[in-house]
Amino acid sequence: MKRRRFVQKSTLVYLSTLLGTDIVFGKIMPADYTPVALQDPDPFKMFNKDSEMEILNDKPWNIESKAHLLNDAVTPNKYMFIRNNGRIPEEIDEDKWKVHFDGESIMEETTFTLKELKENFKHHTYQLTLECGGNGRSEFNPPAKGNQWSTGAVSCATWTGIRLRDVLKHVGVKEDAVYLGYHAADTHLSGDPSKEPISRGVPMQKAYQEETLLAFKMNGDKIPLAHGFPIRLVAGGWPASASGKWINRISIRNIVHDGAKMGGDSYRVPRNPVEPGAVVEDKDMRIIESMPVKSLITYPKSGAILTLGQTLNISGHAWAGELEVSAMEYSIDFGATWTKAQLQKPVNRLAWQQFSAKVSFPKKGYYEVWAKATDANGNSQPMVVPGWNPKGYLNNACHRIAVKIS
């Protein structure tokens, strides 16, 4: 990251010096452009990610995990997906970091230093599921625009911070408050300082939940830069875009927050089912809130080969937004029949739940093991991709792995 900053501030002459040769046509190169040869060479080292992670985009950085990398009960940093909308902030000084509270529905505008937030409010730790609203987008047809996430834009780390509701109680909230919007230090890809890359939020009832945190630790350590250092919102069970990173301002609104990526097709889906490829009017769209029930087989890796008579131990995670997962099943006959799997209780509300099963196969050949979760309201995962929507959100179709019995 230091090298990137250095290059952006350098002159063409200095860039040529770094490269050891003239940059032909350098005079017409965009002012803020970093030559490929000088770009950060290894994003896996830069973000401390496992080399099996898949880079979907580098402007902005979007990096996905794979199902078999997510087998840990608590997701370590090296396997956590990165979803950014703008440029990661640089030159962060946590000793000088402040969070300002304002908005139409605040009693009195207040600014806290990070140190004051840490010292004046009680700390809490929860394990919380964060999933990109577009996780599984790659399976929609017609294809939806955006990063083509497969199954790995989900994580469940432990987050330590202060309850947002404790701070709201301290600053005072008017009775007409309906929504909370965040603002952050990341910058727009265009470089235009008047534009925010993203500014979303949550309704007040979600902001007041005991698990909704202003977090400053992830898995017991400072939050990695790519995940929101030095402080971020964490609103588990909702699309991860509601959990803003690098927070420096929170607005308490008397309207539904109207920040960047709160309107249009962004994190919104049709209120009613539509045919694939349909153009949906804005009035017929709704904001995504709680994520749907879903599960992921994380062991073994798809493509396992066994001999006849061997039992296959499978394991994975299941989650259901605001709800608890009540049942977990697997199928080896493309969903014709289902067998119950063992399902653990969550360590706390909004954490994913582990499941496991011992699977037997009747004869040699190719099989697919499918997993299906059911939430506390009786909603189960669909066996096929659910309702099409313009941006390919909320794909909670059953996950499956391939197995060969020889």
Coordinates of C-alpha atoms in Angstrom, one line a residue:
M1 CA 0.0 0.0 0.0
K2 CA 2.9 2.4 0.7
R3 CA 4.2 1.8 -2.7
R4 CA 0.8 2.6 -4.3
R5 CA 0.6 5.9 -2.4
F6 CA 4.1 6.7 -3.4
V7 CA 3.5 6.1 -7.1
Q8 CA 0.3 8.2 -7.2
K9 CA 2.1 11.2 -5.8
S10 CA 5.1 10.9 -8.0
T11 CA 5.9 12.7 -11.2
L12 CA 6.2 11.2 -14.6
V13 CA 10.0 11.6 -14.3
Y14 CA 10.1 9.7 -11.1
L15 CA 7.8 7.0 -12.4
S16 CA 10.3 6.5 -15.3
T17 CA 13.1 6.3 -12.8
L18 CA 11.3 3.6 -10.9
L19 CA 10.7 1.7 -14.1
G20 CA 14.3 2.2 -15.3
T21 CA 13.1 3.4 -18.7
D22 CA 11.0 6.1 -20.3
I23 CA 7.2 5.7 -20.3
V24 CA 6.4 6.1 -24.0
F25 CA 3.2 8.2 -24.2
G26 CA 3.6 9.0 -20.5
K27 CA 2.4 12.6 -21.1
I28 CA -1.1 11.4 -22.0
M29 CA -1.3 8.9 -19.1
P30 CA -4.1 9.8 -16.7
A31 CA -2.8 11.8 -13.8
D32 CA -3.8 9.3 -11.1
Y33 CA -2.9 6.2 -13.1
T34 CA -0.5 3.7 -11.7
P35 CA 1.5 1.7 -14.3
V36 CA 0.8 -2.0 -14.1
A37 CA 4.5 -2.7 -13.6
L38 CA 4.3 -0.6 -10.4
Q39 CA 1.1 -1.9 -9.0
D40 CA 1.0 -4.0 -5.9
P41 CA 2.3 -7.3 -7.0
D42 CA 0.7 -9.7 -4.7
P43 CA -2.8 -9.0 -3.3
F44 CA -2.7 -12.2 -1.3
K45 CA 0.3 -10.9 0.7
M46 CA -1.1 -7.4 0.8
F47 CA -4.3 -8.5 2.4
N48 CA -2.9 -11.6 4.2
K49 CA -5.2 -13.9 2.2
D50 CA -4.7 -17.5 1.3
S51 CA -3.5 -18.0 -2.2
E52 CA -6.5 -20.2 -3.1
M53 CA -8.8 -17.2 -2.7
E54 CA -10.1 -15.9 -6.0
I55 CA -9.7 -12.2 -7.1
L56 CA -12.8 -11.0 -8.9
N57 CA -11.9 -7.4 -9.2
D58 CA -9.0 -5.1 -8.3
K59 CA -10.8 -1.8 -8.9
P60 CA -12.2 -2.0 -6.3
W61 CA -10.8 -5.0 -4.6
N62 CA -13.2 -7.9 -4.4
I63 CA -11.8 -11.3 -3.4
E64 CA -13.8 -14.4 -2.9
S65 CA -13.2 -17.5 -0.8
K66 CA -14.1 -21.1 -1.9
A67 CA -16.4 -23.4 -0.1
H68 CA -13.8 -25.8 1.1
L69 CA -11.7 -23.0 2.6
L70 CA -14.6 -22.0 4.9
N71 CA -14.6 -25.1 7.1
D72 CA -13.4 -23.3 10.3
A73 CA -16.2 -22.7 12.8
V74 CA -14.8 -19.1 13.1
T75 CA -13.6 -17.7 9.8
P76 CA -10.0 -16.6 10.0
N77 CA -8.9 -13.5 8.1
K78 CA -7.0 -15.4 5.5
Y79 CA -10.3 -16.9 4.2
M80 CA -12.6 -13.9 4.6
F81 CA -14.0 -12.4 1.4
I82 CA -13.4 -8.8 0.6
R83 CA -16.2 -6.7 -0.9
N84 CA -15.3 -3.1 -1.6
N85 CA -17.0 -0.4 -3.6
G86 CA -14.3 2.3 -3.6
R87 CA -10.7 2.8 -2.8
I88 CA -9.4 1.6 0.6
P89 CA -8.5 4.6 2.8
E90 CA -4.8 5.1 3.4
E91 CA -2.7 6.8 6.1
I92 CA -5.1 5.9 8.9
D93 CA -4.1 7.2 12.3
E94 CA -6.4 5.5 14.8
D95 CA -5.2 7.9 17.6
K96 CA -6.9 10.7 15.6
W97 CA -9.9 8.8 14.3
K98 CA -13.3 10.3 15.1
V99 CA -16.9 9.3 14.5
H100 CA -19.4 12.1 14.1
F101 CA -23.1 11.6 14.9
D102 CA -25.6 13.8 13.1
G103 CA -28.9 13.7 11.2
E104 CA -32.4 15.1 11.3
S105 CA -33.3 12.9 14.2
I106 CA -30.4 13.3 16.6
M107 CA -30.9 15.4 19.8
E108 CA -27.5 17.0 19.6
E109 CA -24.7 16.4 17.1
T110 CA -21.8 14.7 18.9
T111 CA -18.3 13.6 17.9
F112 CA -16.3 10.9 19.6
T113 CA -12.7 9.9 19.2
L114 CA -12.1 6.2 18.8
K115 CA -10.5 6.3 22.2
E116 CA -13.6 7.8 23.8
L117 CA -15.8 5.2 22.2
K118 CA -13.6 2.4 23.5
E119 CA -13.3 3.8 27.0
N120 CA -16.9 5.1 27.6
F121 CA -19.0 2.2 26.4
K122 CA -19.0 -1.5 27.4
H123 CA -17.4 -4.0 25.1
H124 CA -19.2 -7.0 23.7
T125 CA -18.2 -9.9 21.5
Y126 CA -20.3 -11.9 19.1
Q127 CA -19.7 -14.3 16.3
L128 CA -21.7 -12.8 13.4
T129 CA -22.5 -14.0 9.8
L130 CA -21.8 -11.5 7.1
E131 CA -22.8 -12.4 3.5
C132 CA -22.6 -10.3 0.4
G133 CA -26.1 -9.7 -1.0
G134 CA -24.7 -10.8 -4.4
N135 CA -23.2 -14.1 -3.2
G136 CA -24.1 -16.7 -5.8
R137 CA -24.8 -14.0 -8.5
S138 CA -22.8 -16.1 -11.1
E139 CA -25.7 -18.6 -11.3
F140 CA -28.4 -16.2 -12.5
N141 CA -29.5 -16.3 -16.1
P142 CA -29.7 -13.8 -17.8
P143 CA -26.5 -12.8 -16.1
A144 CA -26.7 -10.0 -13.7
K145 CA -24.1 -7.2 -13.7
G146 CA -21.5 -7.0 -11.0
N147 CA -18.8 -9.2 -9.5
Q148 CA -19.7 -12.8 -10.4
W149 CA -19.6 -14.2 -6.9
S150 CA -19.8 -18.0 -6.6
T151 CA -20.4 -19.3 -3.1
G152 CA -17.6 -17.8 -1.1
A153 CA -18.8 -14.3 -0.2
V154 CA -19.8 -15.3 3.3
S155 CA -17.9 -15.4 6.6
C156 CA -18.6 -15.7 10.3
A157 CA -15.8 -14.1 12.4
T158 CA -16.0 -12.9 16.0
W159 CA -16.4 -9.1 16.3
T160 CA -15.7 -7.1 19.4
G161 CA -16.9 -3.6 19.9
I162 CA -19.6 -1.4 21.5
R163 CA -23.3 -1.7 21.0
L164 CA -24.5 0.9 18.6
R165 CA -27.6 1.3 20.7
D166 CA -25.6 2.4 23.7
V167 CA -24.1 5.2 21.7
L168 CA -27.5 6.2 20.3
K169 CA -28.9 6.3 23.8
H170 CA -26.0 8.6 24.9
V171 CA -26.4 11.1 22.0
G172 CA -30.2 11.1 22.1
V173 CA -32.5 10.1 19.3
K174 CA -35.8 11.8 18.4
E175 CA -39.0 9.8 18.2
D176 CA -39.3 10.4 14.5
A177 CA -36.1 8.5 13.7
V178 CA -36.6 5.7 11.1
Y179 CA -33.2 4.9 9.7
L180 CA -29.5 5.1 10.4
G181 CA -27.1 5.8 7.6
Y182 CA -23.3 5.5 7.7
H183 CA -20.5 7.4 6.0
A184 CA -16.9 6.3 5.7
A185 CA -13.4 7.1 4.7
D186 CA -13.2 5.1 1.6
T187 CA -13.1 7.2 -1.6
H188 CA -14.9 6.9 -4.9
L189 CA -13.1 5.1 -7.8
S190 CA -13.5 8.3 -9.9
G191 CA -11.4 10.2 -7.4
D192 CA -14.2 12.7 -7.1
P193 CA -14.3 13.7 -3.4
S194 CA -17.9 14.8 -3.6
K195 CA -19.0 11.2 -4.4
E196 CA -19.3 8.4 -1.8
P197 CA -18.6 4.9 -3.1
I198 CA -21.3 3.6 -0.7
S199 CA -23.4 5.0 2.1
R200 CA -26.0 2.5 3.3
G201 CA -27.5 1.7 6.7
V202 CA -30.3 0.0 8.6
P203 CA -33.7 0.8 10.1
M204 CA -33.6 1.9 13.7
Q205 CA -35.0 -1.5 15.0
K206 CA -31.9 -3.2 13.5
A207 CA -29.6 -0.5 14.9
Y208 CA -31.0 -1.1 18.3
Q209 CA -30.4 -4.9 18.3
E210 CA -27.9 -6.0 21.0
E211 CA -25.7 -7.7 18.4
T212 CA -25.4 -4.6 16.1
L213 CA -21.9 -3.3 16.9
L214 CA -19.4 -0.5 16.2
A215 CA -16.6 -3.0 16.1
F216 CA -12.9 -2.4 16.5
K217 CA -11.6 -6.0 16.8
M218 CA -12.0 -9.0 14.5
N219 CA -11.1 -12.5 15.9
G220 CA -9.5 -10.8 18.9
D221 CA -7.1 -8.5 17.0
K222 CA -7.4 -5.1 15.4
I223 CA -9.6 -5.3 12.3
P224 CA -7.5 -5.8 9.1
L225 CA -7.4 -2.7 6.9
A226 CA -9.4 -4.3 4.1
H227 CA -12.1 -5.3 6.6
G228 CA -12.7 -1.8 8.1
F229 CA -9.8 -0.8 10.4
P230 CA -10.0 1.1 12.7
I231 CA -13.8 0.8 13.3
R232 CA -16.8 -0.5 11.3
L233 CA -20.5 -1.3 11.7
V234 CA -21.4 -5.0 12.0
A235 CA -25.1 -5.8 11.4
G236 CA -25.1 -9.6 11.3
G237 CA -27.6 -11.5 9.2
W238 CA -28.2 -8.6 6.8
P239 CA -26.4 -8.1 3.5
A240 CA -22.8 -7.2 4.4
S241 CA -23.2 -3.9 2.6
A242 CA -25.2 -2.7 5.7
S243 CA -22.0 -3.3 7.8
G244 CA -20.0 -0.3 6.7
K245 CA -16.3 -0.2 7.0
W246 CA -14.0 2.7 8.0
I247 CA -16.9 4.5 9.7
N248 CA -16.4 8.2 10.4
R249 CA -19.9 9.5 10.5
I250 CA -23.3 8.2 11.4
S251 CA -26.5 10.0 10.5
I252 CA -29.8 9.4 12.3
R253 CA -32.5 10.0 9.7
N254 CA -36.2 10.7 9.8
I255 CA -36.4 9.2 6.3
V256 CA -35.1 6.0 4.8
H257 CA -31.4 6.8 4.3
D258 CA -30.8 8.1 0.8
G259 CA -27.1 7.6 0.5
A260 CA -25.1 6.0 -2.3
K261 CA -26.3 2.5 -3.3
M262 CA -29.6 2.8 -1.3
G263 CA -31.7 3.3 -4.5
G264 CA -32.2 1.9 -8.0
D265 CA -31.1 -1.7 -8.4
S266 CA -28.5 -1.5 -5.6
Y267 CA -29.2 -4.0 -2.8
R268 CA -32.9 -4.0 -3.8
V269 CA -35.0 -6.7 -5.4
P270 CA -38.5 -6.8 -7.0
R271 CA -41.4 -6.8 -4.5
N272 CA -43.1 -9.5 -6.6
P273 CA -41.7 -12.3 -8.8
V274 CA -40.7 -11.2 -12.3
E275 CA -39.7 -13.0 -15.5
P276 CA -35.9 -13.3 -16.1
G277 CA -34.5 -10.2 -17.8
A278 CA -37.5 -8.0 -16.9
V279 CA -37.1 -4.3 -16.4
V280 CA -38.5 -3.5 -12.9
E281 CA -39.8 0.0 -12.1
D282 CA -38.2 1.7 -9.1
K283 CA -41.5 1.7 -7.2
D284 CA -41.7 -2.0 -7.5
M285 CA -38.4 -2.6 -5.8
R286 CA -37.7 -3.2 -2.1
I287 CA -34.5 -2.9 0.0
I288 CA -32.9 -6.3 1.0
E289 CA -33.0 -6.7 4.8
S290 CA -32.6 -10.1 6.5
M291 CA -30.7 -12.6 4.3
P292 CA -32.5 -15.9 3.4
V293 CA -31.8 -19.4 4.7
K294 CA -28.7 -21.0 3.2
S295 CA -26.0 -23.6 3.7
L296 CA -22.6 -24.6 2.4
I297 CA -20.8 -27.9 2.4
T298 CA -17.3 -27.0 3.4
Y299 CA -15.9 -30.5 3.8
P300 CA -14.8 -32.4 1.7
K301 CA -13.8 -30.4 -1.4
S302 CA -16.0 -31.1 -4.4
G303 CA -14.5 -33.9 -6.4
A304 CA -13.9 -36.4 -3.6
I305 CA -13.2 -40.0 -4.7
L306 CA -14.0 -42.9 -2.5
T307 CA -14.2 -46.7 -2.8
L308 CA -17.5 -48.6 -2.5
G309 CA -18.2 -49.2 1.1
Q310 CA -16.5 -46.1 2.4
T311 CA -18.5 -43.6 4.4
L312 CA -18.2 -39.9 3.5
N313 CA -18.1 -37.5 6.4
I314 CA -19.5 -34.1 5.3
S315 CA -19.6 -30.9 7.3
G316 CA -20.5 -27.3 6.7
H317 CA -22.4 -24.3 7.9
A318 CA -26.0 -23.1 7.7
W319 CA -27.4 -19.6 8.4
A320 CA -30.8 -17.8 8.1
G321 CA -30.4 -14.1 8.4
E322 CA -32.3 -13.0 11.5
L323 CA -33.6 -16.5 12.1
E324 CA -32.1 -19.7 13.5
V325 CA -31.7 -22.7 11.2
S326 CA -34.0 -25.4 12.6
A327 CA -33.2 -28.4 10.3
M328 CA -30.5 -29.6 8.0
E329 CA -30.8 -32.4 5.4
Y330 CA -28.7 -33.9 2.6
S331 CA -29.6 -35.8 -0.6
I332 CA -27.5 -38.0 -2.9
D333 CA -30.3 -38.5 -5.5
F334 CA -30.7 -34.9 -6.8
G335 CA -33.3 -34.1 -4.1
A336 CA -35.7 -37.0 -4.6
T337 CA -35.2 -38.0 -1.0
W338 CA -33.6 -36.2 1.9
T339 CA -31.8 -37.5 5.1
K340 CA -31.5 -35.6 8.3
A341 CA -28.0 -34.2 9.2
Q342 CA -26.8 -33.3 12.7
L343 CA -27.1 -29.6 13.3
Q344 CA -25.6 -27.6 16.1
K345 CA -27.1 -24.6 17.9
P346 CA -25.5 -21.2 17.1
V347 CA -22.9 -19.9 19.6
N348 CA -25.0 -16.7 19.7
R349 CA -27.8 -15.2 17.7
L350 CA -26.8 -14.3 14.0
A351 CA -23.9 -16.8 14.0
W352 CA -23.9 -19.6 11.5
Q353 CA -24.5 -23.2 12.7
Q354 CA -22.3 -26.2 12.0
F355 CA -23.8 -29.4 10.5
S356 CA -22.4 -32.8 9.8
A357 CA -23.4 -36.2 8.4
K358 CA -22.1 -39.6 7.5
V359 CA -23.1 -40.4 3.9
S360 CA -23.2 -43.9 2.4
F361 CA -23.5 -44.7 -1.3
P362 CA -25.3 -47.8 -2.7
K363 CA -23.1 -48.6 -5.7
K364 CA -20.2 -47.3 -7.8
G365 CA -20.7 -44.2 -9.9
Y366 CA -21.0 -40.5 -9.9
Y367 CA -23.0 -38.7 -7.1
E368 CA -23.8 -35.2 -6.0
V369 CA -24.3 -34.5 -2.3
W370 CA -26.8 -31.7 -1.9
A371 CA -27.4 -29.7 1.3
K372 CA -30.6 -28.1 2.3
A373 CA -31.3 -25.9 5.4
T374 CA -34.7 -24.9 6.8
D375 CA -35.2 -21.9 9.0
A376 CA -37.3 -21.5 12.1
N377 CA -40.3 -20.2 10.0
G378 CA -40.2 -23.4 7.9
N379 CA -38.6 -21.8 4.8
S380 CA -36.2 -24.2 3.1
Q381 CA -33.5 -23.6 0.4
P382 CA -34.8 -24.0 -3.1
M383 CA -33.1 -26.7 -5.2
V384 CA -32.7 -24.3 -8.1
V385 CA -31.7 -20.7 -8.4
P386 CA -34.5 -18.6 -6.9
G387 CA -36.4 -15.7 -8.4
W388 CA -34.4 -13.7 -11.0
N389 CA -33.7 -10.0 -10.1
P390 CA -31.8 -7.3 -11.9
K391 CA -28.6 -7.5 -9.9
G392 CA -28.6 -11.2 -9.0
Y393 CA -29.1 -10.9 -5.3
L394 CA -30.2 -13.5 -2.7
N395 CA -29.3 -16.7 -4.5
N396 CA -29.8 -19.3 -1.7
A397 CA -30.1 -22.4 -3.9
C398 CA -28.9 -25.7 -2.4
H399 CA -25.1 -26.1 -2.4
R400 CA -23.8 -29.4 -3.8
I401 CA -20.5 -31.2 -4.2
A402 CA -19.5 -34.0 -6.7
V403 CA -18.4 -37.4 -5.4
K404 CA -17.2 -40.4 -7.3
I405 CA -17.4 -43.9 -5.9
S406 CA -15.0 -46.3 -7.6

